[in-house]
Amino acid sequence: MKTLLVGEYRKGQLRDSCYELIAFAEKLGADSTLFLVGSPTDLPRTDGTLYLADVAKYGEFNPEAHKQLLLDVVAREQPDAVVFSHSSYGWDLAPRLALALKAAQISEVVDVVDGSFVVPSCNSKLRREVKAKTAVSVITVQVGAFNPGEPSGTPTVVALDTDAVGSLEFVGYETAEKGGVDLTKAEIIVSAGRGIGKKDNVELIARLAEALGGEYAASRPVVDAEWVEHNRQVGSTGQSVSPKLYLACGISGAVQHLAGMKRSEYVVAINTDRDAPIGEVADVLVVADLLQFVPVLTEKIKAL
Amino acid sequence: MKILVCIKQVPDMESKFRINGAGTWYDESDLAWRINEYDEYAVEQGVRLKEQVADAELVVLSIGPDRVKEVIKKALAMGGDRGVHVKDDAAFAKDSFEIASIVAEYAQKESFDVIFTGMQSQDRASAQVGVYLAEMLGLPSVSTIVDFSYADGTVTASRELEGGLKAVVKVATPALFTCQLGLNTPRYPTLPNIMKAKKKELLTVEVAELLKVDERVETSRVYFPERKGGGLVLEGDVGEMADRLIALLKEKTTVL
Ligand SMILES: Cc1cc2nc3c(=O)[nH]c(=O)nc-3n(C[C@H](O)[C@H](O)[C@H](O)COP(=O)(O)OP(=O)(O)OC[C@H]3O[C@@H](n4cnc5c(N)ncnc54)[C@H](O)[C@@H]3O)c2cc1C
C-alpha cells in the first residue's frame, strides 16, 4: 500500500499535524510520500520524498491550485490513498481531490480495524466502520487520533509547479482578539456548555470558578450565542488549555471541544446524560442537573 | 438572484440512540428530529441575502423520508420561497457522494447564483457534501464560513481555521458556501410566517429521478464505542455527590 500524505502550512509555518499523518501511514503499514505547499525553510523532519510547491507563489488557502498540484503528484506516484488531516485545510481539499480522482472520500478516521476505517458519528456517541469501494481513496484523519513518534530525518525535495489559478482571492488573515484572560496559564478551569441553558446561568459557573480560585471558560455554542466572550472559548477553534482541574458543566464532549482540553490533568464532567461522550475523558462524571449541582458544590467549597 | 439552501433533518444528539436491525446505522424510530444545526445558519444566511438583494428567490431542498418536510417547512417559515423534497426512505444509507450527486442533478436544472449548505451534518459529520456539490456543478466554494457579505456579484467571506484564526476571501458568484456555527443568529419563525409557509410550494421529487451514481463508501458496521475511560460515575443525591467530589479533588488533585 502506498499513501500520499498532505502536510499543511499556516501563517508561514509547517503544522505539526503532518507527523500524525506519518503515524497513520505507519499504522497502515504503508509506504508514504509527502506533499506540501510550503517553503524550504521549514520542512518536515522525515526521510523520503517530499513534493514541495512554493507557498509564496500558491498561497496557503488556494484550493483550486493546491488541487491541481496534488493531481500532478498523484499522476506521478499513483498512491492507493491520499491522506489529509481532518482540519479546515483537509476537509476543504479532500472532496475536491476525491471527485477529480473518482475516489471514495472517508472523513475523520480515528482508527483502522482489519482494513476498515473507523469514524465517529452522532457527536461521537456512535462509531461507524467504513470501506472505500474504489481503488483509490481520499482520507482525512482526526486530529490527535494517531500519536506521532519523535520526528527525525531529512526529506528529498522534488519541486512542483502548475499554471492553475484559483477563483478565490485571498484577502488576509484575521485573528480573534485575545486580551483579558489567559486560559492557557489557568490551573483551574470551570467551563460552561450549552447545558447551562441561558446567559444568566453563566453566573453560576463564574461563581464556582471564583470559589475554586480559577477561571471560567465555555464551549463554542455558549460563545456563539454571545453569552461568554470568544477569548474564553476552549477547543480547536478556541484555546488549548492544560489546567490541573477542568470542570466541564453541561458539555457533551464533541471532538472539537476535547481537542482544546485533553491535556487537562483531572477532568470532572457534570452532565444530565450518562452517555454523553465527555464521560470518555472524564475522571469523574457527575450525573446531575448542573443548575442544581453547581450551586451546592460552590457553597460547599466556599465553606471549606 | 436564485439562492439554494440544502438542509438535513437529524436526531437530537442528546437522544438515547439504538442501533438498527442491520447494524449499519441508528434506529430511526422514537427519535426527536431537528434541522441540522449547521444548516440553520445556512437558511438564515440565505434569507438575509434574499432580503438584501431585491428580486431574489430562495429554494430550500432536503432529501429524506416524508418527515423531512417538517424541516423544509421550518425553513420556509424562516423566509424561504419554495421547497423541494427529494423523497428517499433510504437516504440514511447513502454516502456523501451520492447525496451531493442527487442535489447536483436537481441544481443543474435551475441555475443558482448562491448555494448554502451546512459545513457538516451532526450525525454523519463527513463535511463533504457542500464541497462535493460545488465541484460537481463546477462552482467555486468556500467552506466553514463564519462571516458573509455580498455586494455587486462578489462575496467576501471569512473562513474559519483552527485556534481562533480566520482567512478572509473574495469570490465572484455563482459560488457555494458551507456554513459554520456562529455565522449569524438564526431567527425563530413567527406564527404568521409559519401560517404563510403552509401555502408555499413544496415540490416532491422521487429520488430515483435524480440518483445516477453508485456509492463509493460502504458502511459495514455501526456500534457504540467501548467505554475505555473507566472514570468514576457519581449518581444520586446532589449534596452527597458534592461531598464525594470534594473528597476526590482533595485526594487526587492539589487544587483544594
Ligand atoms: C470545525 C469546527 C470547530 C469547532 N470548534 C469548537 C471549539 O473550539 N470549541 C467547542 O466547544 N466546540 C467547537 N465546535 C462545536 C462542537 O462540534 C460542538 O458543537 C460543541 O462543542 C458542543 O458544545 P456543548 O457540548 O456545550 O453543547 P451540546 O453538544 O449541545 O451539549 C450540551 C450538553 O449539556 C448536557 N445538559 C443539558 N442540560 C443540562 C443540565 N441542566 N445539566 C447538566 N447537563 C446538561 C447535555 O446532556 C449535553 O451533553 C466546533 C465544530 C466544528 C465543526
XYZ file of C-alpha atoms and ligand atoms in Angstrom:
613
model
C 0.000 0.000 0.000
C 1.172 3.454 -0.914
C -0.022 6.694 0.664
C 0.470 10.315 -0.275
C 0.419 12.426 2.895
C -0.616 16.050 2.605
C 1.031 18.401 5.108
C -0.166 21.932 5.878
C 1.269 25.374 6.286
C -0.253 28.078 8.449
C 0.992 31.634 8.640
C 4.261 30.614 7.051
C 4.906 27.608 9.259
C 4.611 23.877 8.976
C 1.809 22.460 11.130
C 2.840 19.556 13.349
C -0.176 17.547 12.241
C 1.886 16.120 9.368
C 3.606 13.858 11.917
C 0.199 12.407 12.800
C -0.262 11.559 9.117
C 3.071 9.754 9.185
C 1.911 7.825 12.277
C -1.321 6.924 10.466
C 0.596 5.642 7.405
C 2.786 3.566 9.710
C -0.312 2.060 11.306
C -1.490 1.094 7.809
C 1.936 -0.345 7.085
C 2.091 1.858 4.014
C 4.968 3.391 2.091
C 4.484 7.093 2.131
C 5.417 10.168 0.173
C 4.747 13.700 1.367
C 3.149 16.674 -0.354
C 3.370 20.212 0.896
C 2.637 23.691 -0.311
C 5.275 25.239 1.894
C 8.725 26.677 1.991
C 12.191 25.100 2.036
C 12.935 26.988 5.258
C 10.523 24.896 7.337
C 10.291 21.314 6.151
C 9.026 18.226 7.962
C 11.720 16.238 9.739
C 11.317 12.913 7.995
C 13.058 10.835 5.358
C 11.640 10.021 1.951
C 10.318 12.049 -0.932
C 8.650 15.391 -0.330
C 6.864 17.099 -3.208
C 7.087 20.789 -2.465
C 5.274 23.696 -4.102
C 6.189 27.211 -3.104
C 3.717 28.699 -0.644
C 4.838 32.203 -1.597
C 3.528 31.541 -5.093
C 0.391 29.487 -4.405
C -0.701 30.749 -1.015
C -1.932 28.783 1.974
C -5.600 28.959 1.013
C -5.999 28.441 -2.691
C -7.783 25.120 -3.016
C -8.026 25.010 -6.787
C -4.289 25.476 -7.315
C -3.479 23.058 -4.478
C -5.816 20.504 -6.041
C -4.034 20.766 -9.373
C -0.622 20.426 -7.731
C -1.870 17.323 -5.915
C -3.305 15.817 -9.067
C 0.099 16.122 -10.714
C 1.742 14.230 -7.865
C -0.982 11.578 -7.829
C -0.362 11.021 -11.539
C 3.341 10.512 -10.860
C 3.116 8.477 -7.672
C -0.103 6.501 -8.184
C -0.878 6.210 -4.449
C -3.645 3.973 -3.091
C -4.692 6.663 -0.650
C -4.222 10.401 -0.297
C -4.310 11.417 3.351
C -5.126 14.773 4.924
C -5.721 15.898 8.492
C -9.392 16.457 9.270
C -8.749 20.174 9.574
C -10.041 23.260 7.810
C -7.389 22.640 5.140
C -8.102 18.939 4.810
C -11.884 18.871 4.717
C -11.871 21.667 2.171
C -9.455 19.994 -0.188
C -10.251 16.291 0.247
C -13.655 16.221 -1.517
C -12.261 18.294 -4.388
C -9.470 15.838 -4.931
C -11.715 12.802 -4.420
C -14.145 13.960 -7.080
C -11.356 14.629 -9.569
C -9.902 11.166 -8.916
C -13.295 9.397 -8.880
C -12.150 8.182 -5.476
C -14.086 7.439 -2.303
C -13.657 10.016 0.425
C -13.639 8.987 4.055
C -13.647 11.680 6.737
C -12.372 11.844 10.291
C -10.741 8.450 10.650
C -9.914 7.639 14.272
C -8.779 4.030 13.916
C -8.125 1.227 11.457
C -9.573 -2.231 12.179
C -8.987 -5.153 9.786
C -8.659 -2.821 6.830
C -11.837 -0.878 7.694
C -11.706 2.738 8.765
C -13.419 3.734 11.975
C -15.161 7.120 12.005
C -17.270 8.726 14.717
C -20.937 9.641 14.207
C -23.576 11.491 16.191
C -21.229 13.621 18.223
C -19.027 10.581 18.993
C -21.892 8.612 20.505
C -21.530 6.020 17.728
C -18.727 4.539 15.663
C -19.021 3.571 12.025
C -16.746 1.160 10.179
C -16.415 2.055 6.539
C -14.567 0.845 3.470
C -13.802 2.514 0.172
C -15.411 0.814 -2.827
C -12.949 2.455 -5.197
C -9.336 1.502 -5.829
C -8.038 4.872 -4.692
C -9.348 6.655 -1.627
C -9.010 10.095 -0.105
C -8.915 10.110 3.676
C -8.951 12.714 6.413
C -7.727 11.617 9.833
C -8.955 13.062 13.058
C -6.520 15.446 14.649
C -4.987 13.826 17.722
C -6.113 10.286 16.888
C -2.728 8.945 15.775
C 0.200 9.658 18.069
C 3.307 10.754 16.254
C 6.747 9.450 17.178
C 9.779 11.684 17.644
C 10.296 13.354 14.241
C 13.679 12.895 12.597
C 15.173 12.760 9.132
C 15.637 14.932 6.084
C 13.318 14.706 3.099
C 14.418 14.558 -0.517
C 12.653 17.525 -2.066
C 11.060 17.430 -5.505
C 9.882 20.873 -6.609
C 6.393 21.304 -8.069
C 4.810 23.880 -10.315
C 1.477 24.467 -12.017
C -0.243 27.093 -14.111
C -3.568 26.565 -12.381
C -5.110 29.683 -10.935
C -7.822 29.728 -8.327
C -11.071 31.670 -8.466
C -10.772 32.858 -4.884
C -8.908 35.964 -3.878
C -7.201 35.628 -0.503
C -7.567 38.933 1.322
C -5.762 38.113 4.553
C -5.873 36.505 7.960
C -7.906 37.709 10.906
C -7.020 36.751 14.456
C -9.584 36.684 17.201
C -8.836 39.294 19.798
C -7.034 37.634 22.716
C -6.664 40.065 25.614
C -8.140 39.769 29.066
C -7.796 36.243 30.348
C -5.042 33.796 29.600
C -6.703 30.438 29.994
C -3.535 28.655 28.911
C -1.983 29.524 32.284
C -5.031 28.814 34.461
C -4.643 25.918 36.912
C -8.363 25.508 37.468
C -10.972 25.991 34.749
C -14.724 25.708 35.121
C -16.275 25.519 31.687
C -19.873 26.171 30.676
C -21.542 24.257 27.861
C -24.885 24.634 26.143
C -26.368 22.707 29.071
C -26.321 25.937 31.099
C -29.438 26.856 29.115
C -29.293 30.639 29.223
C -26.958 33.551 29.635
C -27.962 34.294 33.238
C -26.607 30.921 34.296
C -23.052 31.813 33.288
C -23.012 33.469 36.697
C -23.222 30.032 38.374
C -20.150 28.866 36.504
C -18.221 32.078 37.183
C -19.032 31.820 40.889
C -17.801 28.241 41.114
C -14.615 29.251 39.292
C -14.121 32.070 41.758
C -14.708 29.809 44.749
C -12.035 27.477 43.384
C -9.657 30.341 42.607
C -9.748 29.563 38.884
C -11.061 30.919 35.595
C -14.306 30.226 33.819
C -14.463 29.199 30.185
C -17.047 27.945 27.687
C -17.756 25.634 24.791
C -18.479 27.062 21.403
C -22.292 27.329 21.375
C -22.085 29.433 24.528
C -19.628 31.746 22.792
C -21.605 31.788 19.530
C -24.688 32.844 21.494
C -22.549 35.674 22.913
C -23.121 34.578 26.497
C -19.346 34.432 27.019
C -16.643 36.265 25.068
C -14.601 34.423 22.449
C -11.318 34.612 24.337
C -12.782 32.162 26.849
C -13.661 29.503 24.258
C -11.930 26.164 24.680
C -11.457 23.914 21.677
C -9.979 23.523 18.236
C -11.174 26.955 17.179
C -10.648 28.441 20.640
C -7.896 27.963 23.173
C -5.944 24.894 24.178
C -5.701 24.627 27.921
C -3.859 22.338 30.354
C -5.138 23.032 33.862
C -4.771 20.802 36.905
C -8.569 20.651 37.083
C -11.086 21.055 34.263
C -14.738 21.060 35.245
C -16.977 20.617 32.200
C -20.516 21.713 33.054
C -23.210 20.787 30.526
C -20.682 19.994 27.800
C -21.296 16.942 25.609
C -17.679 16.307 24.664
C -17.518 16.879 20.909
C -14.061 16.180 19.446
C -13.514 19.841 18.681
C -14.044 20.672 22.326
C -11.901 17.793 23.559
C -9.109 18.994 21.285
C -8.763 22.043 23.499
C -8.938 20.415 26.941
C -7.498 16.951 26.581
C -4.224 17.967 28.247
C -6.054 18.753 31.492
C -4.715 16.706 34.413
C -8.017 15.927 36.103
C -11.380 16.225 34.393
C -14.742 16.393 36.107
C -17.883 16.444 33.969
C -21.336 17.399 35.166
C -23.981 16.190 32.763
C -27.573 15.010 32.855
C -26.794 12.471 30.113
C -24.939 9.448 31.464
C -23.954 8.531 27.887
C -22.517 11.932 26.960
C -19.168 11.371 25.201
C -17.438 13.663 27.730
C -17.696 10.603 30.031
C -14.918 9.030 27.925
C -12.334 11.568 29.019
C -13.677 12.468 32.465
C -12.030 11.142 35.620
C -15.348 11.749 37.341
C -18.727 12.046 35.674
C -21.338 13.567 37.939
C -24.741 12.661 36.523
C -26.754 15.693 37.601
C -28.513 18.826 36.534
C -25.803 21.433 36.738
C -28.322 24.092 37.769
C -28.854 22.142 40.977
C -25.404 20.668 41.457
C -23.138 23.643 40.754
C -24.602 25.999 43.405
C -24.426 23.255 46.042
C -20.825 22.463 45.130
C -19.944 26.155 45.179
C -21.352 26.633 48.680
C -19.576 23.556 49.996
C -16.260 24.696 48.537
C -16.659 28.161 49.982
C -17.302 26.601 53.376
C -14.035 24.634 53.309
C -30.812 36.144 -7.877
C -31.541 32.483 -7.225
C -30.429 31.051 -3.928
C -30.404 27.391 -2.920
C -30.106 26.164 0.650
C -29.612 22.453 1.298
C -30.762 21.178 4.647
C -30.866 17.882 6.507
C -33.013 16.605 9.308
C -31.066 14.971 12.132
C -31.940 13.493 15.522
C -31.391 15.472 18.668
C -27.858 14.498 19.663
C -28.896 14.039 23.283
C -31.129 11.147 22.190
C -30.700 7.670 23.539
C -29.545 6.029 20.319
C -30.156 2.411 19.395
C -28.540 0.506 16.514
C -30.810 -0.576 13.649
C -31.532 -4.214 12.827
C -28.938 -4.403 10.060
C -26.282 -2.915 12.363
C -25.493 -0.216 9.812
C -26.965 2.953 11.331
C -29.036 4.128 14.266
C -32.625 3.000 14.608
C -34.750 5.872 13.314
C -37.808 5.198 15.460
C -38.561 7.120 18.663
C -36.208 9.990 17.969
C -36.851 13.718 18.195
C -35.884 15.215 14.815
C -34.472 18.669 14.201
C -32.944 20.729 11.463
C -29.188 20.110 11.343
C -27.680 22.879 13.426
C -25.202 23.955 10.744
C -27.976 24.145 8.141
C -29.993 26.501 10.279
C -27.200 29.042 9.857
C -27.286 28.337 6.116
C -31.025 29.057 5.944
C -30.607 32.279 7.907
C -27.794 33.449 5.628
C -29.908 32.640 2.572
C -32.821 34.635 3.945
C -30.580 37.594 4.801
C -29.102 37.587 1.306
C -32.566 37.427 -0.207
C -33.674 40.359 1.918
C -30.615 42.331 0.879
C -30.879 41.924 -2.889
C -34.204 42.818 -4.366
C -35.737 40.248 -6.700
C -34.356 37.047 -5.238
C -35.820 33.606 -4.857
C -34.797 31.214 -2.112
C -35.248 27.480 -2.678
C -34.865 25.008 0.183
C -34.014 21.397 -0.601
C -33.945 18.345 1.637
C -33.514 14.639 0.942
C -35.196 12.011 3.090
C -38.454 10.344 4.072
C -41.720 12.276 4.432
C -40.818 13.572 7.887
C -38.126 15.867 6.402
C -40.921 18.076 5.080
C -41.020 19.414 8.639
C -37.577 20.995 8.336
C -38.375 22.308 4.863
C -41.476 23.963 6.295
C -39.440 25.463 9.104
C -37.003 26.924 6.559
C -39.935 28.274 4.529
C -41.294 29.863 7.693
C -37.889 31.473 8.250
C -38.194 33.086 4.816
C -37.654 30.536 2.047
C -39.872 30.870 -1.042
C -40.369 27.272 -2.107
C -39.301 23.828 -1.046
C -38.036 20.753 -2.844
C -38.402 17.433 -1.082
C -36.390 14.636 -2.629
C -38.258 11.668 -1.297
C -35.912 8.918 -0.216
C -36.714 6.496 2.604
C -33.177 5.120 2.382
C -31.340 8.444 2.435
C -29.554 7.403 5.624
C -27.763 4.641 3.731
C -26.369 6.914 1.019
C -22.829 8.212 1.148
C -21.879 11.864 0.733
C -21.007 11.378 -2.914
C -24.490 10.054 -3.710
C -26.207 12.788 -1.694
C -24.218 15.529 -3.415
C -24.900 13.924 -6.815
C -28.647 13.949 -6.162
C -28.576 17.644 -5.296
C -26.301 18.437 -8.254
C -28.692 16.685 -10.613
C -31.514 18.863 -9.325
C -29.465 22.082 -9.148
C -28.327 21.733 -12.748
C -31.884 22.343 -13.894
C -32.049 25.722 -12.204
C -29.004 27.969 -12.301
C -28.432 29.074 -8.744
C -26.253 32.115 -8.103
C -25.529 31.302 -4.497
C -25.760 27.950 -2.721
C -25.519 27.461 1.025
C -25.098 24.177 2.872
C -24.089 23.380 6.432
C -20.391 22.606 6.840
C -21.355 19.142 8.040
C -24.294 17.214 9.399
C -24.438 16.483 13.096
C -24.989 12.765 12.584
C -22.641 11.748 9.734
C -20.285 14.685 10.188
C -18.364 13.965 6.975
C -18.100 17.615 5.917
C -18.126 16.534 2.262
C -21.496 17.241 0.667
C -21.199 21.008 0.171
C -17.736 20.965 -1.356
C -18.612 17.917 -3.483
C -21.715 19.668 -4.771
C -19.747 22.760 -5.803
C -17.183 20.632 -7.623
C -19.923 18.707 -9.418
C -21.511 21.952 -10.556
C -18.151 23.474 -11.474
C -18.566 26.281 -8.945
C -16.005 27.811 -6.622
C -16.690 27.088 -2.973
C -15.666 28.410 0.388
C -16.080 26.052 3.310
C -16.673 26.685 7.013
C -17.662 30.321 6.746
C -18.291 32.437 9.842
C -18.874 35.708 8.028
C -20.590 36.540 4.734
C -21.213 39.764 2.880
C -22.408 40.339 -0.658
C -22.040 43.327 -2.969
C -22.286 43.597 -6.771
C -21.755 39.958 -7.628
C -18.886 39.471 -5.182
C -18.953 37.727 -1.829
C -16.467 38.462 0.914
C -16.425 35.572 3.350
C -14.430 34.618 6.427
C -13.366 31.067 6.537
C -12.706 29.684 9.986
C -9.393 27.960 10.578
C -8.059 26.483 13.805
C -7.109 28.281 17.001
C -9.143 31.466 16.513
C -7.703 32.280 13.090
C -9.789 33.167 10.034
C -8.975 33.577 6.358
C -10.838 36.327 4.520
C -11.519 35.601 0.843
C -13.382 37.195 -2.042
C -15.167 35.213 -4.703
C -17.465 36.094 -7.587
C -20.886 34.428 -7.784
C -22.088 31.877 -8.720
C -20.476 30.175 -5.755
C -21.192 27.813 -2.881
C -20.603 28.335 0.828
C -20.661 25.830 3.664
C -21.813 27.380 6.911
C -20.241 27.067 10.327
C -21.765 27.605 13.766
C -21.902 31.238 14.821
C -22.182 32.616 11.263
C -25.281 34.546 12.291
C -28.173 34.251 14.727
C -30.895 32.149 13.105
C -34.330 33.710 13.500
C -37.297 31.991 15.073
C -40.180 31.636 12.638
C -43.101 33.781 13.773
C -46.611 32.348 13.895
C -47.851 34.425 10.908
C -44.815 33.232 8.929
C -45.494 29.627 9.923
C -49.045 30.058 8.627
C -47.797 31.657 5.399
C -45.270 28.870 4.886
C -48.096 26.336 4.722
C -49.213 27.893 1.459
C -45.779 27.925 -0.153
C -44.941 25.441 -2.895
C -43.371 22.184 -1.714
C -42.485 20.006 -4.652
C -41.775 16.312 -4.102
C -39.362 14.531 -6.430
C -38.666 10.796 -6.241
C -35.000 10.109 -5.549
C -34.856 7.617 -8.417
C -35.291 10.514 -10.837
C -32.154 12.216 -9.561
C -29.815 9.442 -8.476
C -27.468 8.479 -11.315
C -24.388 7.232 -9.436
C -23.323 4.390 -7.157
C -21.990 4.713 -3.648
C -18.242 4.879 -3.155
C -18.089 4.318 0.579
C -19.654 1.303 2.218
C -20.648 1.133 5.873
C -20.055 -2.331 7.241
C -20.936 -1.821 10.874
C -22.185 0.731 13.395
C -21.679 0.281 17.123
C -21.311 2.081 20.417
C -17.749 2.966 21.322
C -16.324 0.887 24.114
C -16.119 2.788 27.332
C -12.375 2.831 27.815
C -12.403 5.870 30.040
C -13.158 3.859 33.151
C -13.750 7.096 35.031
C -15.878 7.176 38.132
C -19.602 7.830 37.692
C -21.454 9.548 40.524
C -25.232 9.344 40.661
C -27.783 10.191 43.309
C -28.260 12.940 45.844
C -26.781 16.293 44.851
C -25.361 17.137 48.297
C -23.784 13.718 48.735
C -22.269 13.854 45.265
C -20.789 17.271 46.018
C -19.178 15.863 49.190
C -17.854 12.868 47.247
C -16.427 15.145 44.590
C -14.722 17.406 47.115
C -13.173 14.360 48.791
C -11.946 13.137 45.399
C -10.478 16.504 44.496
C -8.611 16.562 47.817
C -7.327 13.052 47.307
C -6.464 13.100 43.605
C -5.532 16.705 42.868
C -3.654 19.537 44.522
C -6.297 22.156 43.851
C -8.156 22.003 47.176
C -14.867 22.975 12.652
C -15.484 23.008 13.994
C -14.823 23.646 15.022
C -15.373 23.668 16.291
N -14.678 24.259 17.316
C -15.149 24.165 18.587
C -14.423 24.677 19.700
O -13.347 25.276 19.586
N -14.956 24.522 20.946
C -16.134 23.881 21.156
O -16.559 23.759 22.320
N -16.855 23.410 20.120
C -16.390 23.539 18.853
N -17.142 23.056 17.813
C -18.523 22.625 18.076
C -18.601 21.217 18.584
O -18.697 20.325 17.490
C -19.874 21.075 19.426
O -20.987 21.517 18.703
C -19.797 21.856 20.720
O -18.583 21.623 21.403
C -20.957 21.454 21.595
O -20.966 22.269 22.732
P -21.669 21.772 24.066
O -21.054 20.498 24.497
O -21.628 22.919 25.003
O -23.195 21.595 23.618
P -24.033 20.286 23.289
O -23.304 19.362 22.398
O -25.370 20.760 22.901
O -24.109 19.552 24.706
C -24.820 20.025 25.799
C -24.664 19.013 26.915
O -25.269 19.516 28.084
C -25.972 18.482 28.732
N -27.011 19.143 29.523
C -28.153 19.737 29.092
N -28.803 20.290 30.129
C -28.062 20.064 31.229
C -28.207 20.408 32.605
N -29.242 21.124 33.056
N -27.249 19.996 33.463
C -26.185 19.259 33.036
N -26.007 18.919 31.763
C -26.925 19.330 30.848
C -26.482 17.600 27.642
O -26.708 16.293 28.097
C -25.328 17.669 26.622
O -24.405 16.631 26.844
C -16.617 23.058 16.521
C -17.287 22.428 15.480
C -16.732 22.402 14.223
C -17.440 21.705 13.135
